[in-house]
PDB file of C-alpha atoms in Angstrom:
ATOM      1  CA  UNK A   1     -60.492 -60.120 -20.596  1.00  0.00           C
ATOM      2  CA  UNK A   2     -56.760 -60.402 -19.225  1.00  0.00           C
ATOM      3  CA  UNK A   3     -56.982 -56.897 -18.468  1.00  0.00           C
ATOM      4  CA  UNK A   4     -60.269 -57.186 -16.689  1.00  0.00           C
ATOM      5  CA  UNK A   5     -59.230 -59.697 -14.483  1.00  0.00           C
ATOM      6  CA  UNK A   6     -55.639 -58.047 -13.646  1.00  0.00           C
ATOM      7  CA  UNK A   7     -57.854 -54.729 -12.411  1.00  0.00           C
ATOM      8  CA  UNK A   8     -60.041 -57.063 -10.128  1.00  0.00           C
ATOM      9  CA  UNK A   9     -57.136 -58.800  -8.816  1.00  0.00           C
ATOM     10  CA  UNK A  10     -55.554 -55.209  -7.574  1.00  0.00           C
ATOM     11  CA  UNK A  11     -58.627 -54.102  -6.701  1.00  0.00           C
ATOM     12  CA  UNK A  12     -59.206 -57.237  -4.473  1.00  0.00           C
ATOM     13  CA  UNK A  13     -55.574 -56.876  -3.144  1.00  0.00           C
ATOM     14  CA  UNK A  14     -56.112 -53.347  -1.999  1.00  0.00           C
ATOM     15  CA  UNK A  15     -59.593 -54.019  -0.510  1.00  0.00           C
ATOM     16  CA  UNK A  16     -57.363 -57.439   1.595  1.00  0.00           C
ATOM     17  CA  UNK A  17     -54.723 -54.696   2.368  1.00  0.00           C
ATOM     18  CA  UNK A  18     -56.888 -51.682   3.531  1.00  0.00           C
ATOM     19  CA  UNK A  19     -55.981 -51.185   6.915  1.00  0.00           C
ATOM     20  CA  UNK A  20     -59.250 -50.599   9.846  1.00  0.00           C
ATOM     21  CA  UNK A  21     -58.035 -47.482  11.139  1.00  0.00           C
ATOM     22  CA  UNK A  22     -59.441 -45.865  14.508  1.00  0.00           C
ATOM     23  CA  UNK A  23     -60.131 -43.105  16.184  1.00  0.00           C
ATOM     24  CA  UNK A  24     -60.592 -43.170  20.428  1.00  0.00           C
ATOM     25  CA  UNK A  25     -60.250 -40.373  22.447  1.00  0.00           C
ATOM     26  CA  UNK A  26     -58.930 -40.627  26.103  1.00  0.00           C
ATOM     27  CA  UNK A  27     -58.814 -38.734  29.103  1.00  0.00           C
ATOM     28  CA  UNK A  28     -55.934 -39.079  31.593  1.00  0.00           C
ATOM     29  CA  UNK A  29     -55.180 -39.288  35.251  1.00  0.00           C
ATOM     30  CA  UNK A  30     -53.118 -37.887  36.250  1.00  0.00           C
ATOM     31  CA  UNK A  31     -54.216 -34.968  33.938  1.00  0.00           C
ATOM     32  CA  UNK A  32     -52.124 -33.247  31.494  1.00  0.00           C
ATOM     33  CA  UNK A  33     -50.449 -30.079  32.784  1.00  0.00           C
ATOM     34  CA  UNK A  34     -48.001 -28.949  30.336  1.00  0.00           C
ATOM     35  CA  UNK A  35     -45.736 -29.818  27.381  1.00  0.00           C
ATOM     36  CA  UNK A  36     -43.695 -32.180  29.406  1.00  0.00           C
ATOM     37  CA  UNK A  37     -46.909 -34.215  30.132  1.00  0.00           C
ATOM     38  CA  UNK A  38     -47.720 -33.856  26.434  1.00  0.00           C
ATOM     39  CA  UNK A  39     -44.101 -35.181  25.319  1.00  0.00           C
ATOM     40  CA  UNK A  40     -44.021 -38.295  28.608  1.00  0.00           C
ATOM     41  CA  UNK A  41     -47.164 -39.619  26.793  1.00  0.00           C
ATOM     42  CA  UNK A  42     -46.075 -39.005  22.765  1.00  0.00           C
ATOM     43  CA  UNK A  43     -42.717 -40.184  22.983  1.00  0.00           C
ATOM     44  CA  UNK A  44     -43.615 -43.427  24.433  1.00  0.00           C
ATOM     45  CA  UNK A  45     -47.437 -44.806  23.491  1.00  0.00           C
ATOM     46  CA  UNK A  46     -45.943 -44.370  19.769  1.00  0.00           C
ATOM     47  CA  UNK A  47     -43.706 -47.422  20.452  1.00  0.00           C
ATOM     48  CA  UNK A  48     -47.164 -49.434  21.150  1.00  0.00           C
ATOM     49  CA  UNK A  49     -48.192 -51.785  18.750  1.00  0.00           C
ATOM     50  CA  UNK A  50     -50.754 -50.398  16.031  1.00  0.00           C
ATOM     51  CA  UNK A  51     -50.706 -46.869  17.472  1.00  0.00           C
ATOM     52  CA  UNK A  52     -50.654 -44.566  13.752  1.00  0.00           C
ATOM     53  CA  UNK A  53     -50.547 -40.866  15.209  1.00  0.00           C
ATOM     54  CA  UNK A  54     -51.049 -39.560  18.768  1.00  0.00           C
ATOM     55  CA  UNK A  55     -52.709 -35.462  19.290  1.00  0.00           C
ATOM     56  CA  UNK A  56     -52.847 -34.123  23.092  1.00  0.00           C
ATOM     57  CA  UNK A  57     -54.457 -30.819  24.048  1.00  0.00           C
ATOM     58  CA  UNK A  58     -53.859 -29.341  26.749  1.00  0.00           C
ATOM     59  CA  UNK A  59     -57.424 -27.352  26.936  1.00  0.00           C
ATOM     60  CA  UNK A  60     -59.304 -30.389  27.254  1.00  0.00           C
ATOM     61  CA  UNK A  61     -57.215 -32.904  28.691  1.00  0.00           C
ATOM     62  CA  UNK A  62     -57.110 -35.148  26.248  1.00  0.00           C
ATOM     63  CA  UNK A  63     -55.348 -37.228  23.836  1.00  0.00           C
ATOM     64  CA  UNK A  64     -56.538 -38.486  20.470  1.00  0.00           C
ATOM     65  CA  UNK A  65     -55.363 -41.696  18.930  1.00  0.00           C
ATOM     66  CA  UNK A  66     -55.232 -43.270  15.822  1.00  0.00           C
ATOM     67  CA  UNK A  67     -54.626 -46.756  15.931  1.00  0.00           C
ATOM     68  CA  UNK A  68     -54.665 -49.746  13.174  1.00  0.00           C
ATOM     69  CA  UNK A  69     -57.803 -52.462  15.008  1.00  0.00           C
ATOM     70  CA  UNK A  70     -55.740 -55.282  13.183  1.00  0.00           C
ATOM     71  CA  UNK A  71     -53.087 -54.696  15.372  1.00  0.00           C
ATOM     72  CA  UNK A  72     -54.278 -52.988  18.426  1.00  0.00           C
ATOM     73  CA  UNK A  73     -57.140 -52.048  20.514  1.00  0.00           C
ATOM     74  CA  UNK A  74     -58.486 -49.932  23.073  1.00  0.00           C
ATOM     75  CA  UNK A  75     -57.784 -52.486  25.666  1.00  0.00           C
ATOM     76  CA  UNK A  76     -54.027 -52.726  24.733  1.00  0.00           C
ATOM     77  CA  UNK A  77     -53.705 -48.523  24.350  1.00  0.00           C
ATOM     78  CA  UNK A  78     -54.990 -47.960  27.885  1.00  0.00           C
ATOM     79  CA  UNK A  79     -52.469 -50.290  29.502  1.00  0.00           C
ATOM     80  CA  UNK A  80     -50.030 -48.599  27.309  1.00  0.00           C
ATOM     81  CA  UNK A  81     -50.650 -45.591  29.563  1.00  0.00           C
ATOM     82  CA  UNK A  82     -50.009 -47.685  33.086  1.00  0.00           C
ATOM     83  CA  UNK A  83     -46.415 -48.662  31.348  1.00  0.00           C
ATOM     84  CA  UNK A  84     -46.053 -44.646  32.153  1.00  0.00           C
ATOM     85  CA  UNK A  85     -48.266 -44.547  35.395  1.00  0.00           C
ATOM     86  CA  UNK A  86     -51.354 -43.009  33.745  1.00  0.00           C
ATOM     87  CA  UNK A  87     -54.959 -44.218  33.942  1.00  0.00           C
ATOM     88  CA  UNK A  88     -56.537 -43.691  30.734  1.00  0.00           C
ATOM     89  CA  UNK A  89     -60.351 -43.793  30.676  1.00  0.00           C
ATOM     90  CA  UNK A  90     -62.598 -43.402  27.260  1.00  0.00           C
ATOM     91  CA  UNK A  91     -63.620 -39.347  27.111  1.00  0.00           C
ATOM     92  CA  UNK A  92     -66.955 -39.216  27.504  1.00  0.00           C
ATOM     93  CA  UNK A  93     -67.709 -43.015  28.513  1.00  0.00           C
ATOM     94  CA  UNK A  94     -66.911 -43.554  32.082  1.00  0.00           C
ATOM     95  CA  UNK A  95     -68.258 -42.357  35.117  1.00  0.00           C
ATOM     96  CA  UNK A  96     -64.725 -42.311  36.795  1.00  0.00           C
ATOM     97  CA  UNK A  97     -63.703 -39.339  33.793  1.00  0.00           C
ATOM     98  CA  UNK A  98     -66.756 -37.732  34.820  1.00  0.00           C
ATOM     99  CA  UNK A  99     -66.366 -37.419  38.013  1.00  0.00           C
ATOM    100  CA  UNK A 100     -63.970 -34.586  38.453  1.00  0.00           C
ATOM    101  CA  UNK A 101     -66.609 -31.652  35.948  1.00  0.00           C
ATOM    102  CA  UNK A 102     -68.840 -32.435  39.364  1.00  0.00           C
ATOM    103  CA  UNK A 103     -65.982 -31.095  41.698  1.00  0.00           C
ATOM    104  CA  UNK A 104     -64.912 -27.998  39.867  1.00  0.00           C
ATOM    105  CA  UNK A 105     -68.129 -25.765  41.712  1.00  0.00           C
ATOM    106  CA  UNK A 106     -65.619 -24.496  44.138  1.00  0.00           C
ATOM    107  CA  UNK A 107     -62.244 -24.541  45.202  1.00  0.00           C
ATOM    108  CA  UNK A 108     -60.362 -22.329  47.291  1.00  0.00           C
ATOM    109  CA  UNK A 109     -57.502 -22.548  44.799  1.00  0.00           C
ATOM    110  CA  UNK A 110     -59.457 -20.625  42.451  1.00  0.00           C
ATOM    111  CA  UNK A 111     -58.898 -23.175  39.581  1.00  0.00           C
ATOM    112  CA  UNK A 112     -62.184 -24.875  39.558  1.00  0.00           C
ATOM    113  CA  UNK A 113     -60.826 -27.748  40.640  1.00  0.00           C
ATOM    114  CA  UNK A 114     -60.853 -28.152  44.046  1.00  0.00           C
ATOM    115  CA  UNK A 115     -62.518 -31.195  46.637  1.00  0.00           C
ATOM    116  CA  UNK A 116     -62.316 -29.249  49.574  1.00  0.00           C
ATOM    117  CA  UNK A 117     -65.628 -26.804  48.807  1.00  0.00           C
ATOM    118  CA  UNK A 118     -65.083 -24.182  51.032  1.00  0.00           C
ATOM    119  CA  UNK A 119     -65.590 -21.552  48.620  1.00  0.00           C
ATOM    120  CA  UNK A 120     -67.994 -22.744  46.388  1.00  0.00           C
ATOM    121  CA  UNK A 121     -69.543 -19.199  47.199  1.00  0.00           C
ATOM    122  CA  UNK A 122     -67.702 -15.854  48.029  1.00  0.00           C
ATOM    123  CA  UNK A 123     -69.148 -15.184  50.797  1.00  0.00           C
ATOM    124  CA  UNK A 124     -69.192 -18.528  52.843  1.00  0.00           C
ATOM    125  CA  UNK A 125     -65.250 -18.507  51.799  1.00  0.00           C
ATOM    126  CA  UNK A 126     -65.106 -14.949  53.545  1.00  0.00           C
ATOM    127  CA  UNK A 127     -67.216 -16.454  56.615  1.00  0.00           C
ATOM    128  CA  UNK A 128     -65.372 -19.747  57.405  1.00  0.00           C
ATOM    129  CA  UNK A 129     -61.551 -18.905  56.304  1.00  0.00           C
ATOM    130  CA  UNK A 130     -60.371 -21.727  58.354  1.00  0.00           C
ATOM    131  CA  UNK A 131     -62.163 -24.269  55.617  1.00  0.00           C
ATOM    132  CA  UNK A 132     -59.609 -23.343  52.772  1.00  0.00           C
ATOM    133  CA  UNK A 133     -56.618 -26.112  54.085  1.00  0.00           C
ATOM    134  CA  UNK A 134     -58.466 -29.013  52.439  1.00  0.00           C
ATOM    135  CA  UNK A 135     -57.337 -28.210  48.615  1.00  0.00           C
ATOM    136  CA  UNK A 136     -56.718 -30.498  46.525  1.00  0.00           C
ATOM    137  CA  UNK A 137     -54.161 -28.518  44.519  1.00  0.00           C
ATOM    138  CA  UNK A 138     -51.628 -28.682  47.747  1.00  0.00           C
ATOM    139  CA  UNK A 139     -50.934 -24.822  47.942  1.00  0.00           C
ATOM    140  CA  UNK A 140     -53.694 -24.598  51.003  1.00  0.00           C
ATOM    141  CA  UNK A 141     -53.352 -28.293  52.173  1.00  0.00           C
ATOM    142  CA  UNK A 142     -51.581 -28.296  54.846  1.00  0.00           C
ATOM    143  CA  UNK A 143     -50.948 -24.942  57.055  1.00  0.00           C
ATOM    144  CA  UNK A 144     -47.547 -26.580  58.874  1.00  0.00           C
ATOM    145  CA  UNK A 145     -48.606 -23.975  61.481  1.00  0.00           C
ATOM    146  CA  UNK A 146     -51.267 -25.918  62.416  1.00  0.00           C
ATOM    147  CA  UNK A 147     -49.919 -29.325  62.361  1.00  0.00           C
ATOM    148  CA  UNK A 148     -46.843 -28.661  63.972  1.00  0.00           C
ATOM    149  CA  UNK A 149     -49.869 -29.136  67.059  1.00  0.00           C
ATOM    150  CA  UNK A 150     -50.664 -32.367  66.074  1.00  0.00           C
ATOM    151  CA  UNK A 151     -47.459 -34.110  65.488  1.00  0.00           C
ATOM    152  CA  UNK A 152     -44.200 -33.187  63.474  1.00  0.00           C
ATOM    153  CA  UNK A 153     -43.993 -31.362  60.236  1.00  0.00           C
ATOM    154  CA  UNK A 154     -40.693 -31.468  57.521  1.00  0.00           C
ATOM    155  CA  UNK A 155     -39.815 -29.483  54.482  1.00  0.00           C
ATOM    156  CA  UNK A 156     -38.288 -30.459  51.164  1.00  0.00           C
ATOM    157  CA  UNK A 157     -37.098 -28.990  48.459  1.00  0.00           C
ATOM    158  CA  UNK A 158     -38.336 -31.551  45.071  1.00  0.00           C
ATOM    159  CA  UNK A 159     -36.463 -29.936  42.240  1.00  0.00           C
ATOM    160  CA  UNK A 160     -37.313 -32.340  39.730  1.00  0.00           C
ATOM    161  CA  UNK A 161     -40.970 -31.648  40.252  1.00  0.00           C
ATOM    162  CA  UNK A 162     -42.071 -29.801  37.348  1.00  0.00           C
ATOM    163  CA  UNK A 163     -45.928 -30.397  36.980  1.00  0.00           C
ATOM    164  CA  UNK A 164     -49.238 -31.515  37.995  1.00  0.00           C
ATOM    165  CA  UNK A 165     -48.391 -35.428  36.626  1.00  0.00           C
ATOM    166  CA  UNK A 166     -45.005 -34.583  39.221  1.00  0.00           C
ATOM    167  CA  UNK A 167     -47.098 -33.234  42.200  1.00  0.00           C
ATOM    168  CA  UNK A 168     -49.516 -36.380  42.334  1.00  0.00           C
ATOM    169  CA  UNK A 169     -46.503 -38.759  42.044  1.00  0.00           C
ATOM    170  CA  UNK A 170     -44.951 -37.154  44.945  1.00  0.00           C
ATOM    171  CA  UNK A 171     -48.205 -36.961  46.780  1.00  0.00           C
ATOM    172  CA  UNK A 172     -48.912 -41.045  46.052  1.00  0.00           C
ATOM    173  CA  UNK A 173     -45.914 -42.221  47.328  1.00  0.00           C
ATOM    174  CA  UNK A 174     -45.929 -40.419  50.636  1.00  0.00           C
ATOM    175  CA  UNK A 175     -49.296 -41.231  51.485  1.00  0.00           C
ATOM    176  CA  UNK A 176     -47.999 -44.612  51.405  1.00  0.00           C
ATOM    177  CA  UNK A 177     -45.438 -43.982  54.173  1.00  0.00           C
ATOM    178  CA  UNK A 178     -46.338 -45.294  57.267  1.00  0.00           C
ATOM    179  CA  UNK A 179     -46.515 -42.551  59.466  1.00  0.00           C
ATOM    180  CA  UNK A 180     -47.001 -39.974  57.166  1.00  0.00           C
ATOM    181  CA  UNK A 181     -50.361 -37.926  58.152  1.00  0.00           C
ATOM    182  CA  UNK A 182     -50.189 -35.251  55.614  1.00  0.00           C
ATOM    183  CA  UNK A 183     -48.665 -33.873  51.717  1.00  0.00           C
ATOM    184  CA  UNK A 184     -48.738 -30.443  50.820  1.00  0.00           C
ATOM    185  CA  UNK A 185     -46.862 -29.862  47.285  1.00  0.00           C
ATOM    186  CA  UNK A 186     -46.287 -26.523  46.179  1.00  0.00           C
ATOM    187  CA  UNK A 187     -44.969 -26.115  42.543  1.00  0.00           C
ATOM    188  CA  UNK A 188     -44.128 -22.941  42.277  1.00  0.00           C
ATOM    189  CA  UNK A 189     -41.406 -23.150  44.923  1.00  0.00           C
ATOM    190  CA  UNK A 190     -41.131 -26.802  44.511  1.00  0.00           C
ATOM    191  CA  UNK A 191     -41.748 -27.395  48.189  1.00  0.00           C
ATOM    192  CA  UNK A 192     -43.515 -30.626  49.883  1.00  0.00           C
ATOM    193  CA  UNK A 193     -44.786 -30.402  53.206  1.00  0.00           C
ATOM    194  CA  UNK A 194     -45.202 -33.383  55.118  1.00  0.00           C
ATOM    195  CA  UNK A 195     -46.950 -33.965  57.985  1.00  0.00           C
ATOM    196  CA  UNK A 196     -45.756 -36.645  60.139  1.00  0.00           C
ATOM    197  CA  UNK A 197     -46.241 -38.948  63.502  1.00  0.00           C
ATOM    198  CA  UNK A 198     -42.776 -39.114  65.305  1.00  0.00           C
ATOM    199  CA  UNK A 199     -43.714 -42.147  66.840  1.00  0.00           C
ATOM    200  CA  UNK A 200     -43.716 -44.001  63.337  1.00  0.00           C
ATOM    201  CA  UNK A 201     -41.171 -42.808  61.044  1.00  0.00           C
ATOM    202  CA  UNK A 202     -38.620 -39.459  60.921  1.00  0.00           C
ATOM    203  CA  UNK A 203     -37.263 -37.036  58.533  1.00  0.00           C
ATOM    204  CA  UNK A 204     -34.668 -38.944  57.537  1.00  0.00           C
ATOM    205  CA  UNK A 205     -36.985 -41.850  56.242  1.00  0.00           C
ATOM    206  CA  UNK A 206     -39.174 -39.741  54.426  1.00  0.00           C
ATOM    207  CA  UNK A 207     -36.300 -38.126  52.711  1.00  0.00           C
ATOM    208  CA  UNK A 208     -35.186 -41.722  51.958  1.00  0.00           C
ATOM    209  CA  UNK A 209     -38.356 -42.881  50.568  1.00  0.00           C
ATOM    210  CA  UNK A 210     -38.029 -40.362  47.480  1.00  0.00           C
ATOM    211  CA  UNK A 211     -35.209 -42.454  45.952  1.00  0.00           C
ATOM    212  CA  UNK A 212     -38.379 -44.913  44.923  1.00  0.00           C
ATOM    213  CA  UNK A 213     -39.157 -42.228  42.254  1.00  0.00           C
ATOM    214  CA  UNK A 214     -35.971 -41.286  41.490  1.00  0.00           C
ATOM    215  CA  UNK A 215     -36.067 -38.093  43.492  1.00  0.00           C
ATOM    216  CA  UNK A 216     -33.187 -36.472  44.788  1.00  0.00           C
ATOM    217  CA  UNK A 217     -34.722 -33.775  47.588  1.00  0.00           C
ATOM    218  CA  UNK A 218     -33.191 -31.620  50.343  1.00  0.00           C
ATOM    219  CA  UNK A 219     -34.603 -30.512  53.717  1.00  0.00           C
ATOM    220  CA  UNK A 220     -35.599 -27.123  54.188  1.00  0.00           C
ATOM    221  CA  UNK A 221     -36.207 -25.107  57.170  1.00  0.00           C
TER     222      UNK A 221
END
């Protein structure tokens, strides 16, 4: 009888103790662009409370996390991300994830990814060339030729840009500079273009305004 009621006692103590584990999977905005992305969003949502593992891949964009729902929920995980400057958004739940499949038609980047449209066929992209300096990727944004008419244009060199995540943090904060018309990024050289009004701010403020990220950038010419 003792020994009856000892095994339902444990067995009532594990059921007590069982922790409600949980799966969600997120999508990110930024999105993910490489390992660095990957290791930004590891090494710190596993200091959140309740978070048990964290899996990102790279294909899809996402990240998968296990979390314990005593502790945590998905609430508390997604403003987890804004603590790094993300927006998380449940995969496959919100219209706002969902959005970007619809842009990825055309692109003149050639990634799939692109809002400007002009070359959502071949042949209208062959037909109206001059369309291609709206991408969103920032290697066609801006052609400084061509805004050098309309007001001033300045180069810098961004060496701590290193990804996507990087480009759209340089991108946000200059579009925030009064003045400031137009942001080309370039990753591969690690250029931003900015196109500027004279009348409302100068090189030197722009340059001045990357200390708010902790960038450290040098004109080019």
């Amino acid at each position: 009888m003792r020994t009856k009621l000892l095994f339902l006692s444990l067995a009532f103590a594990a059921v007590c103790s069982a922790k409600d584990i949980k799966t969600v999977v997120l999508n990110t905005s930024p999105e993910m662009h490489c390992s660095s992305c990957e290791n930004k969003i590891k090494s710190n949502l596993k200091f959140e409370k309740g978070i048990k593992d964290i899996q990102t891949d790279l294909t899809t964009k996402t990240v998968t996390i296990q979390y314990d729902a005593d502790k945590t929920n998905v609430e508390n995980i997604i403003a987890g991300f804004k603590k790094i400057n993300y927006v998380a958004t449940v995969a496959g739940n919100n219209s706002a994830a969902a959005a970007p499949k619809a842009e990825k038609k055309g692109g003149c980047c050639g990634s799939g990814g692109c809002k400007c449209g002009s070359a959502k066929k071949p042949e209208q992209a062959e037909a109206k060339p001059a369309e291609k300096k709206g991408c969103c990727c920032g290697s066609k944004k801006t052609n400084p030729e061509t805004a050098a008419n309309d007001g001033s244009v300045v180069k810098f060199k961004a060496k701590q840009m290193s990804c996507g995540g990087c480009a759209n943090k340089v991108k946000k904060l200059l579009t925030g500079v009064d003045g400031v018309k137009d942001v080309a990024v370039n990753l591969e050289s690690k250029i931003v273009t900015v196109s500027y009004d004279s009348q409302k701010t100068n090189a030197a403020k722009i340059q001045d305004s990357f200390k708010q990220i902790n960038y450290t950038v040098e004109e080019v010419h």
